[in-house]
Each structure stands twice: as C-alpha cells, then as structure tokens.
Coordinates of C-alpha atoms in Angstrom, one line a residue:
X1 CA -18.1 38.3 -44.3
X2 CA -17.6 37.5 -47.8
X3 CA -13.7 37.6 -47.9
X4 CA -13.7 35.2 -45.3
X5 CA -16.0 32.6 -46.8
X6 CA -14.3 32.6 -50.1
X7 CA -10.3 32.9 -48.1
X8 CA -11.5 29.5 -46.7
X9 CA -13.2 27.6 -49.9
X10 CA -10.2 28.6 -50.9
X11 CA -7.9 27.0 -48.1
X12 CA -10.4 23.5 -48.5
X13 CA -9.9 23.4 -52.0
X14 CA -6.3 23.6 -52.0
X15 CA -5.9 21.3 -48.8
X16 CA -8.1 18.6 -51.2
X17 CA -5.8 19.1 -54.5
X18 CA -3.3 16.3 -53.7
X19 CA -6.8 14.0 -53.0
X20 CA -7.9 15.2 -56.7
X21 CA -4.7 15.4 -58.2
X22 CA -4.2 13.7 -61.7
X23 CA -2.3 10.3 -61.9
X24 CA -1.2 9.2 -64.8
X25 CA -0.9 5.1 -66.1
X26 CA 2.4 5.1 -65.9
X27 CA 2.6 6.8 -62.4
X28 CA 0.1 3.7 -60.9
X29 CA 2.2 1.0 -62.8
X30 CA 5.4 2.7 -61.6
X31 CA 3.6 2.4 -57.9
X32 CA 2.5 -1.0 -58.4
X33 CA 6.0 -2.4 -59.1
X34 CA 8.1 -0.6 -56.2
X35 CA 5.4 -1.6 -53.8
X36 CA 5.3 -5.5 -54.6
X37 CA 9.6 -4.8 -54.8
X38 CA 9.5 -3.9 -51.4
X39 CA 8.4 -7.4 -50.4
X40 CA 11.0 -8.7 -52.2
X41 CA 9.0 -9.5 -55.7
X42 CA 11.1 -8.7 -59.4
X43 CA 8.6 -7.7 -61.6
X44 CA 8.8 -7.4 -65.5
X45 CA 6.6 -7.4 -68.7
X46 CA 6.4 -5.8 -71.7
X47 CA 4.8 -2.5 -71.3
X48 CA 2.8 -0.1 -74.4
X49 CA 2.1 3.3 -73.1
X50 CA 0.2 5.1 -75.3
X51 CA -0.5 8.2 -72.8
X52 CA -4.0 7.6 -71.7
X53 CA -3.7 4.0 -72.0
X54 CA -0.9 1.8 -70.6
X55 CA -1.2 -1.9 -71.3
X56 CA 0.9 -4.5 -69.6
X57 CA 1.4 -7.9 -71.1
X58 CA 3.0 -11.1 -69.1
X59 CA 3.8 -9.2 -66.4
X60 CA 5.6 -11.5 -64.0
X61 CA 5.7 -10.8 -60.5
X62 CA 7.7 -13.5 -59.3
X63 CA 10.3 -13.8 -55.9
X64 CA 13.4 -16.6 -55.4
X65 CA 15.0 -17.4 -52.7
X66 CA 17.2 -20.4 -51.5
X67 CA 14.4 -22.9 -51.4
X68 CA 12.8 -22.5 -54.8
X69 CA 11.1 -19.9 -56.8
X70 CA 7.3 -18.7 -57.0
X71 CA 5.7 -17.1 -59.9
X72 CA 2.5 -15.1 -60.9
X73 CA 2.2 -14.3 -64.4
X74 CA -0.9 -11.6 -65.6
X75 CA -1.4 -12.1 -69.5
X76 CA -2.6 -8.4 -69.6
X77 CA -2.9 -5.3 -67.5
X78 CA -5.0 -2.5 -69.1
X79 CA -4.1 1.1 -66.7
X80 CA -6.9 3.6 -68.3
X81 CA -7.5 7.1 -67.5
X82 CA -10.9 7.7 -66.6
X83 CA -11.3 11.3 -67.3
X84 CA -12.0 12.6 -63.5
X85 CA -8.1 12.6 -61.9
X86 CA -8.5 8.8 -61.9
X87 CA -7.2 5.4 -63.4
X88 CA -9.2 2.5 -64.3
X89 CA -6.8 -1.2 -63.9
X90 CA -8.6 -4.1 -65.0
X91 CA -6.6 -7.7 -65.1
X92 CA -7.8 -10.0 -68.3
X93 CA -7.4 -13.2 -68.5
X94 CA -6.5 -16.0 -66.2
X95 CA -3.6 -15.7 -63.7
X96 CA -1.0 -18.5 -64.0
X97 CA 0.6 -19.4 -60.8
X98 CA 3.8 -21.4 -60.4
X99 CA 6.0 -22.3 -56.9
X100 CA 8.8 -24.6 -57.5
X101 CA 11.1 -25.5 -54.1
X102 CA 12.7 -28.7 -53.1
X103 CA 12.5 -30.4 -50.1
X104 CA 14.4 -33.5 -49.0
X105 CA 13.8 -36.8 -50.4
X106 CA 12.1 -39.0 -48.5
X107 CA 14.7 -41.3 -46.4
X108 CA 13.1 -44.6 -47.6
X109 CA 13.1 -43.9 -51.1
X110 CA 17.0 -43.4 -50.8
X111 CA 17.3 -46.4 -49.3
X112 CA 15.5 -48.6 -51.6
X113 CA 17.4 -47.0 -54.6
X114 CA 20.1 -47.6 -52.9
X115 CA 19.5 -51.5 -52.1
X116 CA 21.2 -51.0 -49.1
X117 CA 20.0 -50.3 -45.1
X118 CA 22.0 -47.3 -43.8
X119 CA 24.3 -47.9 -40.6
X120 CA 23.3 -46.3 -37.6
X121 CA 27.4 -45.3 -37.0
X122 CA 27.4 -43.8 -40.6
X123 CA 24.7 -41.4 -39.8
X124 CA 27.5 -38.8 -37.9
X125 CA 29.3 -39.0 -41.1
X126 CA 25.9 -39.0 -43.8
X127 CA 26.2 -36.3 -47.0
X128 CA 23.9 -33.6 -47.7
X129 CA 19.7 -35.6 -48.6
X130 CA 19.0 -35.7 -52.0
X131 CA 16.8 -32.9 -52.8
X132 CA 14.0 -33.3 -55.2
X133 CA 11.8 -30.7 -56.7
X134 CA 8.1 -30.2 -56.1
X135 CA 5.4 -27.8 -57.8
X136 CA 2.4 -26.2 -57.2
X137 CA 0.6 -24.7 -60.1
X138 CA -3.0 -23.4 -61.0
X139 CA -4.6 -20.3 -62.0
X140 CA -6.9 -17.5 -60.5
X141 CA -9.5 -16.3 -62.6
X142 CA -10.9 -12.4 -62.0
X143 CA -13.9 -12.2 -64.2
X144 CA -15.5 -8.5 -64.2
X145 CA -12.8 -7.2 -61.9
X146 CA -11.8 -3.7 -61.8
X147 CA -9.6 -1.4 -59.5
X148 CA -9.8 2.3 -59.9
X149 CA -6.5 4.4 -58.7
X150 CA -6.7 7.8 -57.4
X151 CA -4.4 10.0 -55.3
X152 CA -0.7 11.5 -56.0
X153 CA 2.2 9.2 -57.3
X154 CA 3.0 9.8 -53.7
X155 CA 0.1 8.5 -52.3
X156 CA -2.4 6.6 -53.9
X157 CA -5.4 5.1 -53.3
X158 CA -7.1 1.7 -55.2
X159 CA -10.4 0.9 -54.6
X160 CA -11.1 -2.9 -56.1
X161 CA -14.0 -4.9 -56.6
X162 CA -14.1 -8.3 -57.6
X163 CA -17.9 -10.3 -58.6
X164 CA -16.1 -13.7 -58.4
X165 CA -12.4 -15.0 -57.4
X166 CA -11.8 -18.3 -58.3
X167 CA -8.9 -20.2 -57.9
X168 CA -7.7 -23.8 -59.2
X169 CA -4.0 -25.3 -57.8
X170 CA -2.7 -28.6 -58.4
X171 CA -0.7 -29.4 -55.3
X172 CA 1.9 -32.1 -54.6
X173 CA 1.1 -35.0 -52.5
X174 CA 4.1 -36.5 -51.6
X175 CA 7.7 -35.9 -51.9
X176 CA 9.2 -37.4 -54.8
X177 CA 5.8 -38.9 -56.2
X178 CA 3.7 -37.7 -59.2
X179 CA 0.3 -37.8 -57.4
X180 CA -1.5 -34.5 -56.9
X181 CA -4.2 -33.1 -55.2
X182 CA -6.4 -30.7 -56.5
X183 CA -7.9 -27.8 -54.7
X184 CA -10.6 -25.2 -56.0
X185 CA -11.6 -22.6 -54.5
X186 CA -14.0 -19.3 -55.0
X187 CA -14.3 -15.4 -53.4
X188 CA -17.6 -13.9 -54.1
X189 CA -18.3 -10.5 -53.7
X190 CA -14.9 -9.4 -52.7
X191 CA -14.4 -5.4 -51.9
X192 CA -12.0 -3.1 -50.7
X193 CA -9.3 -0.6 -50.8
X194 CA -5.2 0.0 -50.4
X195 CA -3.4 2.8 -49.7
X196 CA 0.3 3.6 -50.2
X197 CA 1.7 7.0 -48.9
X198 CA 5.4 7.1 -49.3
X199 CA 7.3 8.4 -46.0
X200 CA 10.9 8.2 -44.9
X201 CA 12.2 6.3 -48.2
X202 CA 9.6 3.2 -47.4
X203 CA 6.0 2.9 -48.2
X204 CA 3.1 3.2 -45.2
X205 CA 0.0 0.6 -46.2
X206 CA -3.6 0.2 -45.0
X207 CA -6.3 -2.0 -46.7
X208 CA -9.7 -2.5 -45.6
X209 CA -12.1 -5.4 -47.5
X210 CA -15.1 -7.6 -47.3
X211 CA -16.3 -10.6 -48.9
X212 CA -19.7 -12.7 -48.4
X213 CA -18.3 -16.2 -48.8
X214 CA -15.1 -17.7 -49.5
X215 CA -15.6 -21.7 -50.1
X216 CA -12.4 -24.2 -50.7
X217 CA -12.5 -27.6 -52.2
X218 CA -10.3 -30.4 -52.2
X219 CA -11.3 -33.8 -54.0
X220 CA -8.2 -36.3 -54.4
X221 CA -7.1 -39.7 -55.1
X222 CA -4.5 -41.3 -54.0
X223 CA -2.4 -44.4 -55.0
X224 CA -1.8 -47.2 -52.9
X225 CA 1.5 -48.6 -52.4
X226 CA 2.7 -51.7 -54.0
X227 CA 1.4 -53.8 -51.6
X228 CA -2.1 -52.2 -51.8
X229 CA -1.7 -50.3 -48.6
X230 CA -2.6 -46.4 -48.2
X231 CA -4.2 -44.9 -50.8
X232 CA -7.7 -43.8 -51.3
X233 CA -10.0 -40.9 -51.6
X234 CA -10.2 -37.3 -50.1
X235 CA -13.6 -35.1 -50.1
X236 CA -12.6 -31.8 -48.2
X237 CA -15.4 -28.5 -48.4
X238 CA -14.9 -25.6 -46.1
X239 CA -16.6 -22.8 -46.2
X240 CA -16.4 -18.9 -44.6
X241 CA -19.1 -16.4 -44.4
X242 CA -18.9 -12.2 -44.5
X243 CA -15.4 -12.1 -43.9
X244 CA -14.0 -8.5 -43.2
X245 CA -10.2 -8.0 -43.0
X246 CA -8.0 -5.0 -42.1
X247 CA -4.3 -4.1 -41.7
X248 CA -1.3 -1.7 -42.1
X249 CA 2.5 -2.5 -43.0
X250 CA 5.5 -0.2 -43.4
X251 CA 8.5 -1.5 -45.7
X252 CA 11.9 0.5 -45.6
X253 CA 13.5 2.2 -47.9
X254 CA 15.8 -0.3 -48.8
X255 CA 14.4 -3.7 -50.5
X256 CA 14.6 -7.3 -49.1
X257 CA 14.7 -10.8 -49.8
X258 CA 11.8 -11.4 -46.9
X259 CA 12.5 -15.3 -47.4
X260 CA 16.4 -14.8 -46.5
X261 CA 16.4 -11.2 -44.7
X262 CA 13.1 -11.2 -42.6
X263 CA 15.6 -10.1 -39.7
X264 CA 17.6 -7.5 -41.9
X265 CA 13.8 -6.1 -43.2
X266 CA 12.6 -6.1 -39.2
X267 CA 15.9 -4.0 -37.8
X268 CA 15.3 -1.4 -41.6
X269 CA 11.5 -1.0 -39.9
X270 CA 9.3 -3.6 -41.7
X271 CA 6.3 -3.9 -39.7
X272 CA 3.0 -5.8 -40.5
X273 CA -0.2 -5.6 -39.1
X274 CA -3.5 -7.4 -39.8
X275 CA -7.0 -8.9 -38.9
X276 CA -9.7 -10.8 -40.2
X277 CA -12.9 -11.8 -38.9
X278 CA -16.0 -14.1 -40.2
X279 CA -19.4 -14.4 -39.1
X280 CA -19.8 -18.3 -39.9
X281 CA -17.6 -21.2 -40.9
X282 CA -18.8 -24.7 -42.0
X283 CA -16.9 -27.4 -43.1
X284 CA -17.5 -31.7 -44.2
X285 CA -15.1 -34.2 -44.9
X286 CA -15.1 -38.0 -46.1
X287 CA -12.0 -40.0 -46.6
X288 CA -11.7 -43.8 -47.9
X289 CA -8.8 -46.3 -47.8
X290 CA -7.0 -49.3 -46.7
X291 CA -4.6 -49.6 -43.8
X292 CA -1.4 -51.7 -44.1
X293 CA -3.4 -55.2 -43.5
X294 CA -5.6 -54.4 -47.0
X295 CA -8.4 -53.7 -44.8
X296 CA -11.0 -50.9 -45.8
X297 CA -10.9 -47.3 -44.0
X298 CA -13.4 -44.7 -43.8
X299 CA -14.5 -41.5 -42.1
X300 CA -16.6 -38.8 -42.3
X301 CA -17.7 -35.3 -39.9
X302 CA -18.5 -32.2 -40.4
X303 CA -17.7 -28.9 -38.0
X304 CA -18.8 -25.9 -37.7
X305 CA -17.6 -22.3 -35.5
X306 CA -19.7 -19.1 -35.0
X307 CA -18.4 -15.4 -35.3
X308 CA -14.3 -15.9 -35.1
X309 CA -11.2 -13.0 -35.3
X310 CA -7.5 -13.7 -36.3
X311 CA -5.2 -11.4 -36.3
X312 CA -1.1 -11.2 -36.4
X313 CA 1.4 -9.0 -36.1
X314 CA 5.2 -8.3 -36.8
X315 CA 7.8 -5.7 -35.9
X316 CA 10.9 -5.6 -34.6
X317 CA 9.4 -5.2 -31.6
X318 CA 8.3 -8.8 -31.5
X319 CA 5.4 -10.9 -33.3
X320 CA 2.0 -11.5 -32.0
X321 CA -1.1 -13.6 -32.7
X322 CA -4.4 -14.1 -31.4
X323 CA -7.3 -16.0 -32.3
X324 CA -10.5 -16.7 -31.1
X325 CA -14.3 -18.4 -31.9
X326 CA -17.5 -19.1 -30.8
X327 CA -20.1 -21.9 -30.7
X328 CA -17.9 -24.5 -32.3
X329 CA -18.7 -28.0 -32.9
X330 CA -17.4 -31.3 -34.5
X331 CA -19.1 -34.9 -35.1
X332 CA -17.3 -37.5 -37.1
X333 CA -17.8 -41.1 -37.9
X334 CA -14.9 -43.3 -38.2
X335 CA -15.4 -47.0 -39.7
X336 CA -13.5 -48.7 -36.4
X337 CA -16.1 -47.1 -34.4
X338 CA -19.4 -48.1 -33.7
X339 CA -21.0 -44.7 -32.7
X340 CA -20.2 -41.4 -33.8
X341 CA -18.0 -38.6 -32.2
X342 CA -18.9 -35.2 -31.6
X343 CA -18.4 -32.1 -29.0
X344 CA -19.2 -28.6 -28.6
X345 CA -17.2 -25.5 -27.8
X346 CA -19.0 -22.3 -26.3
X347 CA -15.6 -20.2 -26.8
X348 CA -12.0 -20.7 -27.5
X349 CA -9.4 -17.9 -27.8
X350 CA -5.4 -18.3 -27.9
X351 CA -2.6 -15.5 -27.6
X352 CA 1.1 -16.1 -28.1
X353 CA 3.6 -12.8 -28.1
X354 CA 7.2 -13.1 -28.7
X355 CA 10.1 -11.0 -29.2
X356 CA 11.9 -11.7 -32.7
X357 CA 15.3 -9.3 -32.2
X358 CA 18.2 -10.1 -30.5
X359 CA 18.9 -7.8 -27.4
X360 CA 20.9 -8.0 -24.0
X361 CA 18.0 -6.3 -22.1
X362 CA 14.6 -8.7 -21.4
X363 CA 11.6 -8.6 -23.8
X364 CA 8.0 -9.3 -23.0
X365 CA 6.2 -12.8 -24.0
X366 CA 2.8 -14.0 -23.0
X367 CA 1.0 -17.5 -24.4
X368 CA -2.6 -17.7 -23.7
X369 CA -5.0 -20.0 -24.0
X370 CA -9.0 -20.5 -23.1
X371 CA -11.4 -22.9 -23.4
X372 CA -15.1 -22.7 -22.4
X373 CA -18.1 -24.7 -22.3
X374 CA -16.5 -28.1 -23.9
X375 CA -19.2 -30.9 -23.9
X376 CA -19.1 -34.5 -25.2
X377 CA -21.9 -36.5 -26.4
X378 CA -23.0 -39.4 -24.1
X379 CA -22.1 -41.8 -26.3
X380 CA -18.2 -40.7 -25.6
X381 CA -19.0 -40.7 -21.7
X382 CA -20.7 -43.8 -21.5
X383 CA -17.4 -45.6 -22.7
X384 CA -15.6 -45.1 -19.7
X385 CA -19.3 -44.1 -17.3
X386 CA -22.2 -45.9 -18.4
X387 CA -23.5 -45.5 -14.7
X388 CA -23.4 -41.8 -15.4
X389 CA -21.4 -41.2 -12.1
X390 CA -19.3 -38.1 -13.2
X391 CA -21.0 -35.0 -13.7
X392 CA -20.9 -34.3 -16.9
X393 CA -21.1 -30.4 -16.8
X394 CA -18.9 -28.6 -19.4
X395 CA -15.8 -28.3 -18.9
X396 CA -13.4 -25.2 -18.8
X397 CA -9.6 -24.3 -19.2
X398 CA -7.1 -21.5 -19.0
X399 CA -4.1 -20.9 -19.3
X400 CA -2.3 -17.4 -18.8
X401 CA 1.1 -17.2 -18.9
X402 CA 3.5 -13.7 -19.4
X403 CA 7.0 -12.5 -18.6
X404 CA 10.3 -11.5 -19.9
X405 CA 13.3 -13.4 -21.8
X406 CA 16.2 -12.3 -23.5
X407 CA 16.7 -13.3 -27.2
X408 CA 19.9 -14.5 -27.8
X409 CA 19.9 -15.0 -31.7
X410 CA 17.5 -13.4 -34.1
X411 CA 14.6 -15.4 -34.4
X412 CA 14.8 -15.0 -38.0
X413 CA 18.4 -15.0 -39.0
X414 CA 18.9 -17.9 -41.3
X415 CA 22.7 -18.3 -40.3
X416 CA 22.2 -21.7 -37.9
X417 CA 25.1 -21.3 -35.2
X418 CA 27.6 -24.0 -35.1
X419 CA 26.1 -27.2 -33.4
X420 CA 27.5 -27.6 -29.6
X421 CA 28.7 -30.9 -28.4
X422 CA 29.5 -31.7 -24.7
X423 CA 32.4 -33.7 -23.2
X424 CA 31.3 -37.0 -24.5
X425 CA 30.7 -35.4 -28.1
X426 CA 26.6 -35.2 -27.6
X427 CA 24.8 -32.5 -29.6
X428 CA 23.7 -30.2 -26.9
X429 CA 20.2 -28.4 -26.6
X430 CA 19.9 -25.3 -27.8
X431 CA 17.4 -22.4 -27.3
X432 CA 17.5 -18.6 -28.2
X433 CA 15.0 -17.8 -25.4
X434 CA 16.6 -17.2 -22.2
X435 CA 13.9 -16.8 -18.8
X436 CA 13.8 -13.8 -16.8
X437 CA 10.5 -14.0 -14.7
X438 CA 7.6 -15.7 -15.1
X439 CA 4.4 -14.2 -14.1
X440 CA 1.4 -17.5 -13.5
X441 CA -1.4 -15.1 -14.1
X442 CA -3.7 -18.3 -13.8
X443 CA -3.8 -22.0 -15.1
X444 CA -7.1 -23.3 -14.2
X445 CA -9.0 -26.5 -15.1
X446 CA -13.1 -27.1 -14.4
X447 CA -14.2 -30.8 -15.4
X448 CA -16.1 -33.6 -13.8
X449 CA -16.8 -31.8 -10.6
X450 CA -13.3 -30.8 -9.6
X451 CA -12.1 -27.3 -10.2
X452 CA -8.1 -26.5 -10.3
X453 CA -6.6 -23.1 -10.1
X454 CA -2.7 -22.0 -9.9
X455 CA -1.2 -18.4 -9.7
X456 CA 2.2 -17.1 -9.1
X457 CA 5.4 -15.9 -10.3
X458 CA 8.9 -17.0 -11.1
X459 CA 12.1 -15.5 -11.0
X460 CA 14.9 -16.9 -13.2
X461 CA 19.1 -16.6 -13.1
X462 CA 21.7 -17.8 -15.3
X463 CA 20.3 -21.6 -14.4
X464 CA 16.9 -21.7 -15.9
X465 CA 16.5 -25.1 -13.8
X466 CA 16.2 -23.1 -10.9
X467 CA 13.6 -20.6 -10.5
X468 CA 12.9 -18.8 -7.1
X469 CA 9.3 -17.5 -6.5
X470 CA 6.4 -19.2 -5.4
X471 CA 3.6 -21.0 -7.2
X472 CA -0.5 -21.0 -5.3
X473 CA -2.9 -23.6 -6.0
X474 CA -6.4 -24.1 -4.9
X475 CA -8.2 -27.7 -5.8
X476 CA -11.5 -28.4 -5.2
X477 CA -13.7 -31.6 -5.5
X478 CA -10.6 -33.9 -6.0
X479 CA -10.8 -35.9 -3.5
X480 CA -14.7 -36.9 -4.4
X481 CA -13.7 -37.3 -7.8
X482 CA -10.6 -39.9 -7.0
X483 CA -13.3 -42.0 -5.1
X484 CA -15.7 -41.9 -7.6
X485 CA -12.7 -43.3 -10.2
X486 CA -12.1 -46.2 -8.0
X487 CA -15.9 -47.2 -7.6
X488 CA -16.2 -46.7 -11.5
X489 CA -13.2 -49.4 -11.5
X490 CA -11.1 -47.1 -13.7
X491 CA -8.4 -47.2 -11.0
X492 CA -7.6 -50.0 -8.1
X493 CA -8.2 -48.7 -4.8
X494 CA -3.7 -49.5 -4.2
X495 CA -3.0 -46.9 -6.9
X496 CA -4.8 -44.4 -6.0
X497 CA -3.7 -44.5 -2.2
X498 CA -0.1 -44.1 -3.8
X499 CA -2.1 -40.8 -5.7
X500 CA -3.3 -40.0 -2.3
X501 CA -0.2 -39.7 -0.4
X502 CA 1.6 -37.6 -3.1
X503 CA -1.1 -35.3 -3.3
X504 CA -1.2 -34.7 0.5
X505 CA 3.1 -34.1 0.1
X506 CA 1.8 -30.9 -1.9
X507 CA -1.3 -29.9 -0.8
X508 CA -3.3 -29.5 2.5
X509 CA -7.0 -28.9 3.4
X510 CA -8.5 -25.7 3.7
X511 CA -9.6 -24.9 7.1
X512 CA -13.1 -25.4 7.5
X513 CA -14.0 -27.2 4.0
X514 CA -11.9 -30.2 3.9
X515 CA -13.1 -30.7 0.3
X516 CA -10.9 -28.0 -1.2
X517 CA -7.3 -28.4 -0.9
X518 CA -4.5 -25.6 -0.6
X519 CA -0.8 -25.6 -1.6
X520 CA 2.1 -23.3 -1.3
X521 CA 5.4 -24.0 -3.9
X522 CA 7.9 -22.5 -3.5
X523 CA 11.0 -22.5 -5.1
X524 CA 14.3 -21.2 -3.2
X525 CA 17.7 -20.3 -3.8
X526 CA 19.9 -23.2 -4.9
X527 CA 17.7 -25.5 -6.3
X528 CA 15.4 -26.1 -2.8
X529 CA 11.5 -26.5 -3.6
X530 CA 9.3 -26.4 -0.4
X531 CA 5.2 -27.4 -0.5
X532 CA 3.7 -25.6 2.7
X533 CA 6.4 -25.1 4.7
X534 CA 7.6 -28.7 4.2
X535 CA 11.3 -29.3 2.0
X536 CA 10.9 -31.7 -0.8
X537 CA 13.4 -31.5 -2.3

C-alpha cells in the first residue's frame, strides 16, 4: 500500500517539475524578445546581467514597414529572481511612444502651393501625391507594476498586475498641419496572465485579464481657416466598466513583417483569436465652432450601452467578427435644432465572416446584422406625425445573410494587380470575391405597424448578374401604412398609386387576410426574373 502511494507522489512530482522548474533572467528576456519578433517587432537595448539580476535599459521595441515606423522605448527593465523558481519584471519609468507614417498631402494644399488649378485631362497623366509625414507621440506610465515569470524557457507563464495604466498621446489633426489633439487616457486595476509554449518552431499564446475601468479623454482646439471658418473646440470622455478579455494566437516559426506579409504569416499558420467584454459603457461629448458663413456651431449628447462582447478572429481559414450590446441609448443637442435628439436600443449584434486566402474551391462568408427594440423620442416623431397617427412601437431589423465565394487574390497581399481597362480605355471594376450561392436566411423589418420578411437562396455562375434561385417575401400592414402616409400628407395620393401598382407587379394577397401580401422571385436561367408566376423581366 505504501509502495504505491509513494510510486505516485513520485509520478505527480515529476509530471509538476517543468511547472516549478527554474528560469533564469536571461531565459524570460530571451523569451520576451522572440515572442514580440514573431510579430514582426526588432528589439534592442543595452543589457547588464549580473546572474540573479538582469537589467534592461532603452529597450526599444520598435517595427517599420513601408508606411512609416512605430516605436516603444522602456527606460529600464529590472528581470529579478525571486528565490522560488520564479522571476520578478518590473518596468520603471515612463514609456515613450513614437509612430511616424506619411500619408498623402492634402490635394488642395498642392494646389494652392502650386498657384495653379489642375486639368481634369492631366489627371490620367498626374505623378506620384506629395507625401508628408505625420506623428503620434506620448507616453504610458506603469506605476507599481509588476509581472512575475514562471515556467520553462520553453513555456512560460507571466502573471501581471498593474494599480494604474495611464496613457497621454499627442495625435495629429490634419494632414500637413501642426495642430494636435491630445488624448489621455487611464486602466485601473488591470490583471492578468500570458502564456507562451513553443511547438512546431512557432509560439502557441493564451492571455486572460480584467480591469474595473478604462476611461479615455480627448480635449482639443482647433484653428480656423483663414477666413475664420472651421475650427473650434472638442470635449470627448468615454468610459468602460469591468472589462474581461481573452484570446490565443499561434505565430510560425519563421518571422514576418505583419504590415507587408499578413498573407505570407496566414499561409506559415499565424492565427489570432480574441474577445473582450464590458459590463457598462458611458460616454459625453461637446463640440464648438463656426461653419463656413462665420456663424457659431454647437453640440452636445451623451450615450450609453449595457453589457457588450467583441471579439475577432484570423487564420488562414478566413477572418471573423462579431459584436454585440445591450440597452443602448443616445440624446444629443445640436445648436440648428430646437429640441433634443435621442433613441434607445434594446439589443444590437453584427457578424461578418470572410475568407482571406486565395483558393479555386468556394469558402464560406456570412454578414449579419440585428437590431431590436429601437425607439425615438416624440419629439423626433412629431416632426413628420404630430397627429400621432403611426404607431410608434419599437422597431426591429435583421439581416442574415451566408454562402460561399471564391477568393480570387489574397485579401492581404499588398501587390495591387495591374489596373484593367475596357475597349474604350475605362478602368474596369474589380473584386476578389467571386459568388457561389447565396443562402437569404432572413431579412426582416418591423416598424410603424408593417412587418417585412424575405428568405431564400441564390445560385451563382460565371455571370454574377445572373443568379437562379428564388427569393420569398411576406409583408404585412403595408397597405394600411401607405394610406395612413397619404392622410398624413407625406405623400400625394398620384404617387402612391404609381407605389401601388408596382407593388401589386411583385406581390399578391394572401388568401383569406388581404392585409398581408405574398411574393414569389424567382430568378431563372438567362437572365429571366419572374414575381408569382408572372415574367418581368
């Protein structure tokens, strides 16, 4: 019995070393650097290890690409061992952050240095814009942080916590002008961990972390133009409550430029996956100025959303995102307005799935999009229904769309194809996405006592312009609601008898409730669209 017992303490404790093993300083600096290499960042600084103690100064973690270069410099990284198979990391001082890219100069500014008005016939002909530079730069301040490192150098573990994150950018307003725009922000009681476990020549990351509140401020001025138009004032607060965020990513063995080889990276393996949710979010804004005639501008609101969830993804499977919030409302005042402006949401979600690799074989997509429980104050309905004739219930909306196209071009290769022209020298449309199907799970619309509903499915060949399937709608109220319009006066009664007779070309009444309308689609071979059994076209 005893033999037993101690055979599998013994088993446990060896199955636990690698969880207790040692790591040294150098082994979590070593780690640090090939895992922010991996997404493309060159990393130096002068480094004193003195065994238990491994200090860092200006470390630079910094990444270029063709657009510009970004920059985040770390006065001093202390890597201490703790004593217990551990290894304390604490950052001191303030962070220094630098991103320097150009952009194109605005087309007006060349014009007026140039004291000439371009030629519309030049334009096939025009040279490369003038590029000019813009910066932002700031600092993020870590007081009290710490992150302890445990693990192997083959997988370790960093647990962080961080009383106060507090950041302070200078960002540029405009496109060759010297005006900035400051924004501060602060993370309180921010928590989490990291894990990197090397595996097949890349690096396998989760992370889990919290934080009670994260609040960003913006609080600019802005010139006017020479003749005293524009310009003015900005106040911007939003702010997020418990926020919780949690993700995984795997980055190949080989390292990438992801600003230039996002498509290279995807094919290697790179994938990306991660969430974040918040239990609150409130927000104000107020914004002075003058509009081109010299005469004063103002506006404020506020808005608010309940318990909201983001989250994306990326592979080389294809890239995803979805969204969604509750309980969210708006109300602003604007000066040219005599009344303020507000809604309600009760729930609004949005999906969009796309493939991102080229392939001859079809790839899913789906877009996505609801809205629930939308109401307007009176004051907006009485602009257009101060007899309160249209019921103002809230409203609804959805739209689900999926199916299958075949990606022609990478979605992220940054080699643009040669521009086509047709016979008459025209640049020609291009799109990678090429329609397979198209599945109409539902598009439906509920609002001022009509209700709206289509489903169906598509089939598409090597003419995208013309589907065969067939497309089912239900309607319901419509006709009540176009005579209510015309006693409001919002329509003449000649108009909407034209509405009338294209409306009966596509849709007939249901037997036995002549309220609710029917219609049948359908979309043949060769171009031929038929609504119930009738050819239209």
């Amino acid at each position: 019995m005893v033999r037993p017992l101690a055979t599998s303490a013994l088993a446990l404790i060896l199955g636990a070393a690698p969880v207790l093993a040692e790591v040294t300083p150098a082994q979590v600096w070593e780690n640090l650097q090939k895992y922010s290499t991996d997404y493309g960042y060159v990393v130096s600084g002068n480094v004193d290890d003195a065994g238990g103690t491994l200090t860092v100064t200006d470390a630079v973690f910094s990444m270029t690409n063709e657009d510009g270069k970004t920059s985040l410099t770390f006065p001093q990284m202390t890597f201490q061992e703790t004593g217990d198979a551990k290894v304390r990391v604490v950052v001191e001082g303030d962070v220094a952050v630098d991103s320097r890219f150009s952009v194109p100069a605005p087309a007006e500014a060349e014009d007026m240095a140039e004291g000439t008005d371009p030629a519309p016939e030049a334009a096939p002909e025009a040279e490369a814009p003038e590029m000019v530079e813009m910066a932002v730069t700031g600092t993020i301040k870590v007081p009290g942080n710490e992150m302890v490192v445990s693990g192997t150098p083959e997988d370790m573990l960093y647990e962080y916590t961080y009383p106060t994150l507090a950041f302070d950018f200078s960002l540029p307003a405009e496109p060759g002008q010297d005006a900035t725009i400051p924004v501060t922000g602060t993370i309180t009681d921010l928590a989490g961990s990291q894990r990197n476990a090397q595996a097949d020549g890349g690096t396998n990351t989760t992370y889990d972390l919290t934080a009670a509140r994260a609040e960003v401020q913006v609080a600019a001025t802005m010139p006017a133009d020479e003749a005293g138009a524009g310009g003015g004032t900005m106040d911007f607060q939003i702010a997020l409550n418990n926020l919780a965020s949690q993700g995984s990513g795997k980055t190949p063995g080989q390292t990438f430029d992801l600003g230039t080889q996002m498509a290279e990276a995807l094919a290697a393996g790179l994938t990306l996956d991660t969430t974040l949710t918040y239990e609150s979010l409130e927000g104000r804004f107020d914004v002075t100025g003058k509009d081109e005639t010299g005469q004063d501008q103002t506006g404020q609101g506020s808005f608010a959303t309940g318990a909201s969830d983001l989250s994306f993804s990326l592979s080389g499977q294809g890239m995803g995102y979805k969204a969604s919030s509750a309980d969210a409302m708006a109300e602003m005042t604007l000066g040219t307005l005599p009344f303020p402006i507000s809604y309600a949401v009760e729930q609004i979600s949005a999906e969009l799935q796309i493939p991102v690799t080229k392939g001859d074989s079809a790839q899913p997509f789906k877009l996505a999009y609801a809205l629930e429980g939308l109401t307007f104050a009176d004051a907006i309905w009485n602009l257009f229904d101060p007899q309160n004739q249209l019921p103002r219930d809230p409203a609804s909306l959805t739209v689900d769309l999926s199916g299958d196209a075949v990606l022609n071009q990478d979605l992220f290769d940054q080699t643009q194809p040669q521009l086509q022209t047709d016979e008459n020298g025209m640049p020609v449309e291009q799109t990678p996405f090429a329609p397979r199907n198209l599945a109409v799970n539902r598009v439906a619309l509920d609002a001022v006592g009509a209700k709206a509903e289509i489903t169906g499915s598509l089939a598409f060949g090597d003419n995208p312009n013309e589907p065969v399937g067939t497309l089912n709608g239900t309607f319901q109220g419509v006709n009540g609601l176009m005579d209510k319009v015309v006693a409001m006066g919002l329509v003449p009664e000649e108009q909407m008898m034209g509405m009338r007779m294209m409306l009966a070309m596509f849709a007939k009444p249901a037997e036995g409730n002549p309220d609710q309308l029917t219609s049948e689609i359908e979309f043949r071979e060769g171009g031929q669209i038929f609504a119930n059994g009738q050819q239209v076209k």
